[in-house]
Amino acid sequence: MTKLLSIRLVAILAGLGFALVALYSFVVGAFAFLTEETAPHLPYEEPRDFAFSFDGPAGKWDVQQLQRGLKVYDEVCSACHSLKFVAFRNLSQIGYDEGQVKAYAAAKQVPGIDPVTGEATTRPGLPTDYFPSPYPNAVAAAAANNNAIPPDLSLITKARGDGTNYVASLLSGYQEPSAELLAEHPEAAPGPGLYHNPYFPNLNLAMAPPLSMDGQVTYDDGTEATIEQMSKDVAAFLTWTAEPTLVQRKQTGWPVLIFLLFATVLAYLSKNQIWAAVKPKKK
């Protein structure tokens, strides 16, 4: 009996100890939150709504836009940003045939091994290869970009809030800070090696405007390559790289919803049929 009481006492004390620790942690955390001095909020702008073709439950890819976006990435963005989760063969999903994919891959140089010496080298790409990085490692990337490593773009639209509109807004949004902004927030003035962009939370970023003038890229389909058009096209392409099954997922959702609705109605009718002969008791 005494042993049982001792065990219970130890259990109670242990539980009380855990409760006190949890209470202490809560009080300390709440105090730190209430007394924390936060940096002043810079008035960045929310992304613009560009109304892409794949928006909404019935959205679809604009294949021509995706191909234009690939061209913008290839001729502008690929100089600094990798696309390491996308293989050349994936381009068949946006309207390129087998021969075009092979030709595109062969025009790229990817890391390889010399079969004779065993040393690292480069070779023409194959459809099974992935888009190569423009830098051999992170140190080289930082050294070439003012100590800021350019992010991989494979999943960039999934990694940012309202990612597609954010990318398009950011690329087309470079401008000089207004006098009113600088008067109210002097810290918003871009420092050395920084560029003002109202859609970036810090208002200033190390990436120079990649799309600096209209006609920077020549589209094969004759579309006028304005800065806004190029921004929209590459944002759409990066949405595809981040979620290539986006449209298929939406298309699959409709049959699933219809099935669930049918199953719900069927279950309701079955319940009524099963319990039809059971009368409720009178009070």
Coordinates of C-alpha atoms in Angstrom, one line a residue, residues 5-217:
L5 CA 1.1 5.7 -2.6
S6 CA 4.7 6.5 -3.3
I7 CA 4.3 5.7 -7.0
R8 CA 1.2 7.9 -7.2
L9 CA 3.0 10.7 -5.4
V10 CA 5.9 10.6 -7.8
A11 CA 3.5 10.6 -10.8
I12 CA 1.7 13.6 -9.4
L13 CA 4.9 15.5 -8.7
A14 CA 6.2 14.7 -12.2
G15 CA 3.0 15.9 -13.8
L16 CA 3.1 19.0 -11.7
G17 CA 6.7 19.6 -12.8
F18 CA 5.8 19.3 -16.5
A19 CA 2.8 21.7 -16.0
L20 CA 5.0 24.3 -14.3
V21 CA 7.6 24.1 -17.1
A22 CA 4.9 24.5 -19.7
L23 CA 3.4 27.4 -17.8
Y24 CA 6.9 29.1 -17.5
S25 CA 7.6 28.6 -21.2
F26 CA 4.2 30.1 -22.1
V27 CA 4.7 33.2 -19.8
V28 CA 8.3 33.8 -21.1
G29 CA 7.2 33.4 -24.7
A30 CA 4.2 35.8 -24.2
F31 CA 6.4 38.4 -22.5
A32 CA 9.0 38.2 -25.2
F33 CA 6.3 38.6 -27.9
L34 CA 4.7 41.6 -26.2
T35 CA 7.9 43.4 -25.5
E36 CA 9.7 42.6 -28.8
E37 CA 10.7 45.6 -30.8
T38 CA 9.8 45.0 -34.4
A39 CA 11.4 46.7 -37.4
P40 CA 9.2 49.3 -39.1
H41 CA 7.0 47.8 -41.8
L42 CA 7.9 49.0 -45.2
P43 CA 4.8 49.6 -47.5
Y44 CA 5.4 47.1 -50.2
E45 CA 2.6 46.4 -52.7
E46 CA 0.5 43.3 -53.2
P47 CA 1.0 41.5 -56.5
R48 CA -1.1 42.6 -59.5
D49 CA -3.7 40.2 -60.8
F50 CA -2.7 39.3 -64.4
A51 CA -5.6 36.9 -65.0
F52 CA -3.7 33.9 -66.4
S53 CA -5.4 31.2 -68.5
F54 CA -4.9 28.5 -65.9
D55 CA -6.6 30.5 -63.1
G56 CA -9.8 29.2 -61.7
P57 CA -11.3 25.7 -61.5
A58 CA -11.6 25.3 -65.3
G59 CA -8.3 26.9 -66.2
K60 CA -6.1 25.5 -69.0
W61 CA -2.5 26.0 -70.1
D62 CA -1.8 28.4 -72.9
V63 CA 0.8 26.3 -74.6
Q64 CA 2.1 29.2 -76.8
Q65 CA 2.6 31.3 -73.6
L66 CA 4.5 28.5 -72.0
Q67 CA 6.8 28.2 -75.0
R68 CA 7.3 32.0 -75.0
G69 CA 8.1 31.8 -71.2
L70 CA 10.7 29.1 -71.9
K71 CA 12.3 31.4 -74.4
V72 CA 12.5 34.2 -71.9
Y73 CA 14.0 31.9 -69.3
D74 CA 16.4 30.5 -71.8
E75 CA 17.7 33.9 -73.1
V76 CA 17.4 35.9 -69.9
C77 CA 16.9 34.1 -66.6
S78 CA 19.2 31.1 -67.3
A79 CA 22.3 33.3 -67.1
C80 CA 21.8 33.4 -63.3
H81 CA 19.1 31.0 -62.2
S82 CA 19.0 27.2 -62.4
L83 CA 16.0 25.0 -63.1
K84 CA 17.4 21.9 -61.5
F85 CA 14.1 19.9 -61.1
V86 CA 13.1 20.1 -64.7
A87 CA 14.4 17.6 -67.3
F88 CA 14.6 18.4 -71.0
R89 CA 12.2 15.6 -71.8
N90 CA 9.5 17.4 -69.7
L91 CA 9.3 20.0 -72.5
S92 CA 7.3 17.5 -74.5
Q93 CA 4.4 18.4 -72.2
I94 CA 4.3 21.9 -73.5
G95 CA 4.0 21.1 -77.2
Y96 CA 7.5 20.1 -78.3
D97 CA 8.0 16.9 -80.3
E98 CA 10.7 14.4 -79.7
G99 CA 13.0 15.9 -82.3
Q100 CA 12.7 19.4 -80.9
V101 CA 13.4 18.2 -77.4
K102 CA 16.5 16.3 -78.6
A103 CA 17.7 19.4 -80.5
Y104 CA 17.1 21.7 -77.5
A105 CA 18.9 19.3 -75.1
A106 CA 21.9 18.9 -77.5
A107 CA 22.3 22.7 -77.7
K108 CA 23.0 22.7 -73.9
Q109 CA 26.2 21.8 -72.2
V110 CA 25.7 19.6 -69.1
P111 CA 28.3 18.3 -66.6
G112 CA 29.9 15.0 -67.6
I113 CA 32.9 12.7 -67.1
D114 CA 35.7 12.3 -69.7
P115 CA 35.7 8.5 -70.3
V116 CA 39.4 8.5 -71.0
T117 CA 40.8 10.6 -68.2
G118 CA 37.9 10.4 -65.7
E119 CA 38.1 14.2 -65.2
A120 CA 35.0 16.4 -65.0
T121 CA 34.0 17.9 -68.3
T122 CA 30.9 19.0 -70.2
R123 CA 29.0 17.3 -73.0
P124 CA 25.9 18.0 -75.1
G125 CA 22.7 17.4 -73.2
L126 CA 20.3 14.5 -73.6
P127 CA 16.5 14.5 -73.2
T128 CA 17.0 12.7 -69.9
D129 CA 19.3 15.4 -68.5
Y130 CA 18.1 18.2 -66.3
F131 CA 18.6 21.9 -67.0
P132 CA 22.2 22.7 -66.0
S133 CA 23.1 25.3 -63.4
P134 CA 24.9 28.4 -64.6
Y135 CA 27.4 28.1 -61.8
P136 CA 29.5 25.2 -60.7
N137 CA 28.7 25.8 -57.0
A138 CA 27.2 28.2 -54.5
V139 CA 30.5 30.0 -53.8
A140 CA 30.8 30.9 -57.5
A141 CA 27.1 32.0 -57.7
A142 CA 27.6 34.3 -54.7
A143 CA 30.8 35.7 -56.1
A144 CA 29.2 36.6 -59.3
N145 CA 26.1 38.2 -57.8
N146 CA 27.2 40.6 -55.1
N147 CA 27.3 37.8 -52.5
A148 CA 23.6 37.0 -53.1
I149 CA 23.0 33.4 -54.4
P150 CA 20.3 33.5 -57.1
P151 CA 17.5 31.0 -56.1
D152 CA 16.6 28.0 -58.2
L153 CA 13.4 28.8 -60.2
S154 CA 11.9 25.3 -60.5
L155 CA 9.5 25.8 -57.6
I156 CA 9.6 29.5 -57.1
T157 CA 5.9 30.1 -57.8
K158 CA 5.0 27.6 -55.1
A159 CA 7.5 29.1 -52.6
R160 CA 5.9 32.6 -52.8
G161 CA 2.5 33.8 -51.9
D162 CA 0.3 34.3 -55.0
G163 CA 3.5 33.1 -56.8
T164 CA 2.6 33.5 -60.4
N165 CA 1.3 37.1 -60.0
Y166 CA 4.2 37.8 -57.7
V167 CA 6.8 36.8 -60.2
A168 CA 5.1 38.7 -63.0
S169 CA 4.7 41.8 -60.8
L170 CA 8.3 41.7 -59.6
L171 CA 9.8 41.4 -63.0
S172 CA 7.7 44.2 -64.5
G173 CA 7.8 46.4 -61.3
Y174 CA 11.3 47.9 -61.1
Q175 CA 11.1 51.6 -60.7
E176 CA 12.6 54.5 -58.8
P177 CA 11.3 55.1 -55.3
S178 CA 8.9 58.0 -55.0
A179 CA 9.8 61.2 -53.1
E180 CA 6.8 60.6 -50.8
L181 CA 8.0 57.1 -49.9
L182 CA 11.5 58.4 -49.2
A183 CA 10.2 61.2 -47.1
E184 CA 8.2 58.8 -44.9
H185 CA 10.6 55.9 -45.0
P186 CA 14.2 57.1 -45.6
E187 CA 15.4 53.5 -45.0
A188 CA 13.6 52.5 -48.3
A189 CA 16.3 54.2 -50.3
P190 CA 18.2 51.5 -52.3
G191 CA 21.8 51.1 -51.1
P192 CA 24.8 50.2 -53.2
G193 CA 24.1 47.3 -55.5
L194 CA 20.4 47.3 -54.7
Y195 CA 17.4 48.0 -56.9
H196 CA 14.0 49.4 -55.9
N197 CA 10.9 47.2 -56.5
P198 CA 7.6 47.9 -54.7
Y199 CA 6.5 44.3 -54.9
F200 CA 9.5 43.0 -52.9
P201 CA 8.9 43.0 -49.1
N202 CA 12.2 44.8 -48.4
L203 CA 11.5 47.1 -51.3
N204 CA 15.1 46.7 -52.5
L205 CA 16.8 43.6 -53.9
A206 CA 20.2 42.7 -55.3
M207 CA 18.8 41.4 -58.6
A208 CA 19.2 44.0 -61.3
P209 CA 16.1 44.3 -63.6
P210 CA 16.5 41.2 -65.9
L211 CA 13.9 42.5 -68.3
S212 CA 15.1 46.0 -69.0
M213 CA 13.5 46.9 -72.3
D214 CA 10.8 45.9 -74.8
G215 CA 11.9 43.6 -77.5
Q216 CA 14.6 42.0 -75.4
V217 CA 13.4 38.6 -76.6

